[in-house]
CSV table of C-alpha atoms and ligand atoms in Angstrom, one decimal:
chain,number,residue,atom,x,y,z
A,1,MET,CA,-1.2,8.3,17.7
A,2,ASN,CA,-3.4,5.6,16.1
A,3,VAL,CA,-1.8,4.5,12.8
A,4,LEU,CA,-3.2,2.3,10.1
A,5,VAL,CA,-0.7,0.7,7.6
A,6,THR,CA,-1.7,-1.4,4.6
A,7,ALA,CA,0.9,-3.6,3.2
A,8,GLY,CA,1.7,-6.5,0.9
A,9,PRO,CA,0.1,-7.7,-2.3
A,10,THR,CA,-3.5,-8.9,-2.6
A,11,ARG,CA,-4.5,-12.3,-4.1
A,12,GLU,CA,-7.4,-12.4,-6.4
A,13,PRO,CA,-8.8,-15.9,-6.8
A,14,ILE,CA,-9.1,-17.5,-10.3
A,15,ASP,CA,-10.3,-20.9,-8.9
A,16,PRO,CA,-9.8,-22.6,-5.5
A,17,VAL,CA,-6.1,-23.2,-6.1
A,18,ARG,CA,-5.0,-20.3,-8.3
A,19,PHE,CA,-4.8,-16.5,-8.0
A,20,LEU,CA,-3.6,-13.3,-9.6
A,21,SER,CA,-1.1,-11.3,-7.6
A,22,ASN,CA,2.1,-9.2,-7.9
A,23,ARG,CA,5.7,-9.0,-6.8
A,24,SER,CA,5.2,-6.9,-3.7
A,25,SER,CA,7.1,-8.4,-0.7
A,26,GLY,CA,5.4,-6.2,1.9
A,27,LYS,CA,8.8,-5.1,3.2
A,28,MET,CA,8.3,-1.3,3.1
A,29,GLY,CA,4.9,-1.5,4.8
A,30,TYR,CA,6.2,-3.9,7.5
A,31,GLU,CA,9.2,-1.7,8.1
A,32,LEU,CA,6.9,1.3,8.4
A,33,ALA,CA,4.5,-0.5,10.8
A,34,SER,CA,7.5,-1.5,12.9
A,35,ALA,CA,9.0,2.0,12.9
A,36,PHE,CA,5.7,3.6,14.0
A,37,ALA,CA,5.3,1.0,16.8
A,38,GLY,CA,9.0,1.5,17.9
A,39,ASP,CA,8.2,5.2,18.2
A,40,GLY,CA,5.4,4.5,20.6
A,41,HIS,CA,2.4,4.6,18.3
A,42,LYS,CA,-0.5,2.1,18.2
A,43,VAL,CA,-0.4,0.4,14.9
A,44,LEU,CA,-2.9,-1.7,13.0
A,45,LEU,CA,-1.2,-3.5,10.0
A,46,VAL,CA,-3.7,-4.7,7.4
A,47,SER,CA,-1.8,-7.0,5.2
A,48,GLY,CA,-2.1,-9.3,2.2
A,49,PRO,CA,-0.1,-12.5,2.2
A,50,THR,CA,3.7,-12.1,2.7
A,51,ALA,CA,6.6,-14.2,3.9
A,52,LEU,CA,7.4,-11.7,6.7
A,53,ASP,CA,7.1,-11.9,10.4
A,54,VAL,CA,4.6,-9.6,12.0
A,55,PRO,CA,6.6,-6.8,13.7
A,56,GLU,CA,6.6,-6.7,17.4
A,57,GLY,CA,4.0,-4.5,19.1
A,58,VAL,CA,1.8,-4.2,16.0
A,59,ASP,CA,-1.8,-5.4,15.8
A,60,TYR,CA,-2.1,-7.5,12.7
A,61,LEU,CA,-5.2,-8.1,10.5
A,62,PRO,CA,-4.5,-10.5,7.6
A,63,VAL,CA,-6.5,-10.2,4.4
A,64,GLU,CA,-6.4,-11.9,1.0
A,65,THR,CA,-8.2,-9.9,-1.6
A,66,ALA,CA,-8.6,-6.2,-2.5
A,67,ALA,CA,-12.3,-6.5,-1.5
A,68,GLY,CA,-11.2,-7.9,1.9
A,69,MET,CA,-8.6,-5.2,2.4
A,70,HIS,CA,-11.2,-2.5,1.5
A,71,GLU,CA,-13.7,-3.9,4.0
A,72,ALA,CA,-11.0,-4.2,6.8
A,73,VAL,CA,-9.8,-0.6,6.2
A,74,GLY,CA,-13.4,0.7,6.1
A,75,HIS,CA,-14.1,-1.0,9.4
A,76,HIS,CA,-11.0,0.5,11.2
A,77,ILE,CA,-10.0,3.8,9.6
A,78,GLY,CA,-12.6,5.8,11.5
A,79,ARG,CA,-10.5,5.7,14.7
A,80,MET,CA,-7.1,6.4,13.1
A,81,ASP,CA,-5.1,9.6,13.2
A,82,ILE,CA,-2.8,8.6,10.4
A,83,ALA,CA,-3.3,6.1,7.5
A,84,VAL,CA,-0.4,5.0,5.3
A,85,PHE,CA,-1.4,2.9,2.3
A,86,ALA,CA,1.7,0.8,1.3
A,87,ALA,CA,-0.2,-2.2,-0.1
A,88,ALA,CA,0.2,-3.2,-3.7
A,89,VAL,CA,-3.5,-3.8,-4.3
A,90,ALA,CA,-4.4,-5.7,-7.5
A,91,ASP,CA,-6.1,-3.3,-9.9
A,92,TYR,CA,-8.3,-6.0,-11.3
A,93,THR,CA,-9.9,-9.2,-10.0
A,94,THR,CA,-11.8,-12.0,-11.7
A,95,ALA,CA,-15.4,-11.3,-12.5
A,96,ALA,CA,-16.5,-14.7,-11.2
A,97,PRO,CA,-13.9,-17.0,-9.7
A,98,ALA,CA,-14.6,-20.7,-10.6
A,99,THR,CA,-15.9,-22.7,-7.7
A,100,ARG,CA,-14.0,-25.8,-9.0
A,101,LYS,CA,-10.4,-26.2,-10.2
A,102,LEU,CA,-10.2,-25.2,-13.9
A,103,LYS,CA,-9.2,-28.1,-16.1
A,104,LYS,CA,-6.5,-27.9,-18.7
A,105,SER,CA,-8.6,-28.7,-21.8
A,106,ALA,CA,-8.9,-25.9,-24.3
A,107,ASP,CA,-5.7,-24.3,-25.9
A,108,THR,CA,-6.7,-20.9,-24.7
A,109,LEU,CA,-8.4,-19.6,-21.7
A,110,ARG,CA,-10.1,-16.2,-21.3
A,111,LEU,CA,-10.5,-14.6,-17.9
A,112,GLU,CA,-12.8,-11.7,-17.5
A,113,LEU,CA,-11.4,-9.1,-15.1
A,114,VAL,CA,-13.2,-6.3,-13.3
A,115,LYS,CA,-11.7,-3.3,-11.4
A,116,THR,CA,-11.1,-3.7,-7.7
A,117,PRO,CA,-12.2,-1.0,-5.2
A,118,ASP,CA,-9.8,1.9,-4.9
A,119,ILE,CA,-9.0,1.7,-1.2
A,120,LEU,CA,-6.9,4.8,-0.9
A,121,GLY,CA,-9.4,6.7,-3.1
A,122,SER,CA,-12.2,5.5,-0.7
A,123,ALA,CA,-10.5,6.8,2.4
A,124,ARG,CA,-11.7,10.4,2.1
A,125,GLN,CA,-14.7,10.0,-0.2
A,126,THR,CA,-16.4,6.8,1.1
A,127,PHE,CA,-15.0,6.4,4.6
A,128,GLY,CA,-14.9,10.1,5.5
A,129,PHE,CA,-11.4,9.9,6.9
A,130,ALA,CA,-10.2,13.3,8.1
A,131,GLY,CA,-6.7,12.4,9.5
A,132,THR,CA,-3.4,12.4,7.8
A,133,LEU,CA,-3.5,10.4,4.6
A,134,VAL,CA,-0.4,9.0,2.9
A,135,GLY,CA,-0.3,7.0,-0.3
A,136,PHE,CA,2.5,5.4,-2.3
A,137,ALA,CA,2.9,5.7,-6.1
A,138,ALA,CA,5.0,3.2,-8.1
A,139,GLU,CA,5.8,4.8,-11.5
A,140,THR,CA,8.0,4.1,-14.4
A,141,GLU,CA,7.9,7.6,-15.9
A,142,ASN,CA,7.0,11.2,-15.0
A,143,LEU,CA,7.4,10.3,-11.3
A,144,GLU,CA,6.6,13.7,-9.7
A,145,ALA,CA,3.8,14.7,-12.1
A,146,ASN,CA,2.0,11.3,-11.8
A,147,ALA,CA,2.4,11.3,-8.0
A,148,ARG,CA,1.1,14.9,-7.8
A,149,ASP,CA,-1.9,13.9,-9.8
A,150,LYS,CA,-2.6,11.0,-7.4
A,151,LEU,CA,-2.1,13.3,-4.4
A,152,THR,CA,-4.9,15.6,-5.6
A,153,ARG,CA,-7.3,13.0,-6.9
A,154,LYS,CA,-7.2,10.9,-3.8
A,155,GLY,CA,-7.1,13.8,-1.3
A,156,CYS,CA,-3.7,12.7,0.2
A,157,ASP,CA,-1.4,14.9,2.3
A,158,LEU,CA,1.6,13.1,1.0
A,159,ILE,CA,2.5,10.7,-1.8
A,160,ILE,CA,5.7,8.6,-1.4
A,161,ALA,CA,6.8,8.0,-4.9
A,162,ASN,CA,9.0,5.2,-6.2
A,163,ASP,CA,10.6,5.0,-9.6
A,164,VAL,CA,10.2,1.3,-10.2
A,165,SER,CA,12.1,1.3,-13.5
A,166,GLN,CA,15.4,1.8,-11.5
A,167,PRO,CA,17.1,-1.5,-10.8
A,168,GLY,CA,17.8,-2.5,-7.2
A,169,ILE,CA,15.2,-0.4,-5.4
A,170,GLY,CA,11.5,-0.7,-4.8
A,171,PHE,CA,9.5,-3.9,-5.4
A,172,ASP,CA,10.9,-7.0,-3.7
A,173,SER,CA,14.2,-5.2,-2.8
A,174,ASN,CA,15.7,-4.3,0.6
A,175,HIS,CA,16.5,-0.8,-0.6
A,176,ASN,CA,14.5,2.1,-1.8
A,177,GLU,CA,14.8,5.7,-2.9
A,178,VAL,CA,11.7,7.8,-2.8
A,179,LEU,CA,10.4,11.3,-3.7
A,180,LEU,CA,8.1,12.8,-1.1
A,181,VAL,CA,5.4,14.7,-3.0
A,182,TYR,CA,3.5,17.3,-0.9
A,183,PRO,CA,0.9,19.7,-2.2
A,184,GLY,CA,3.4,22.6,-2.5
A,185,HIS,CA,6.8,20.9,-2.9
A,186,ALA,CA,8.7,17.7,-3.3
A,187,ARG,CA,11.7,16.3,-1.4
A,188,LEU,CA,14.0,13.4,-2.4
A,189,LEU,CA,15.0,10.8,0.2
A,190,PRO,CA,18.1,9.2,-1.4
A,191,ARG,CA,18.7,5.5,-1.7
A,192,THR,CA,19.0,3.6,1.6
A,193,SER,CA,17.7,0.4,3.2
A,194,LYS,CA,14.0,0.1,3.7
A,195,HIS,CA,14.6,-0.2,7.4
A,196,GLU,CA,16.4,3.2,7.6
A,197,LEU,CA,14.0,4.8,5.1
A,198,ALA,CA,11.0,3.7,7.3
A,199,HIS,CA,12.4,5.8,10.2
A,200,GLN,CA,12.8,8.8,7.9
A,201,LEU,CA,9.3,8.4,6.6
A,202,VAL,CA,7.8,8.1,10.1
A,203,GLN,CA,9.5,11.4,11.0
A,204,ALA,CA,8.2,13.0,7.8
A,205,VAL,CA,4.6,11.7,8.4
A,206,LEU,CA,4.6,12.8,12.0
A,207,GLU,CA,5.9,16.3,11.2
A,208,LEU,CA,3.1,16.6,8.5
A,209,HIS,CA,0.5,15.4,11.0
A,210,LEU,CA,1.5,17.9,13.6
A,211,ALA,CA,1.7,20.7,11.1
A,212,LYS,CA,-1.8,19.9,9.9
A,213,ARG,CA,-3.4,20.1,13.3
B,1,C5P,O1,-3.0,4.1,-8.5
B,1,C5P,P1,-1.9,3.4,-7.8
B,1,C5P,O2,-2.2,1.9,-7.7
B,1,C5P,O3,-0.6,3.7,-8.3
B,1,C5P,O4,-2.0,4.0,-6.3
B,1,C5P,C1,-1.1,3.5,-5.4
B,1,C5P,C2,-1.6,3.9,-4.0
B,1,C5P,O5,-3.0,3.6,-3.9
B,1,C5P,C3,-0.9,3.1,-3.0
B,1,C5P,O6,-0.8,3.8,-1.8
B,1,C5P,C4,-1.8,1.9,-2.8
B,1,C5P,O7,-1.7,1.3,-1.6
B,1,C5P,C5,-3.2,2.5,-3.0
B,1,C5P,N1,-4.2,1.6,-3.6
B,1,C5P,C6,-5.3,1.3,-2.9
B,1,C5P,N2,-6.3,0.5,-3.5
B,1,C5P,C7,-6.2,0.2,-4.8
B,1,C5P,C8,-5.1,0.6,-5.6
B,1,C5P,C9,-4.1,1.3,-4.9
B,1,C5P,O8,-5.4,1.6,-1.7
B,1,C5P,N3,-7.2,-0.5,-5.3
């Protein structure tokens, strides 16, 4: 199977030395890429900047910004059977990054932000992807309802939902607990290491892919 995985945060430039980003470590996406590769699949990992080593046997395409990730995904998704979007893409980027380093002069500084492209939302609608589409949802409330809404809006087959208000799991942690939200039902995968969880998720995604065909 050809599998695309997006992972990590994006960096949205403010000026040549500063950026807007988030706390994503990229661990969940890298563990998934590694688990798919270990299971014999051909994996392309499109990743924002992380401190992680590229997993063995995985093709790696580094990107910086949401726009860069959107372009990379658009270029490669056409030949994929499965696409899993684990990246924590910045929702907003600067309207016009400064070409020179901003000086510390005024007491306040206003940045104008504009929405980034919705990469997961583009998969079906813009890129015409017909394979198995899996997204993540990080929520602090109404986990299943919000994930189900995302599932429908973005044409996903599965949303892997995280409750990010729970301490010790999710963002920047080695552990996670997720709710698998399918069109007709939901299933909890209890708290475990991201490494172990990645193997369970790969099995769930492959089962889904085979059932769909
Ligand atoms: O809407 P929200 O950011 O919660 O959606 C999360 C899902 O959408 C994740 O799978 C994430 O990788 C993906 N996403 C994306 N492009 C964006 C924002 C989110 O692919 N601009």
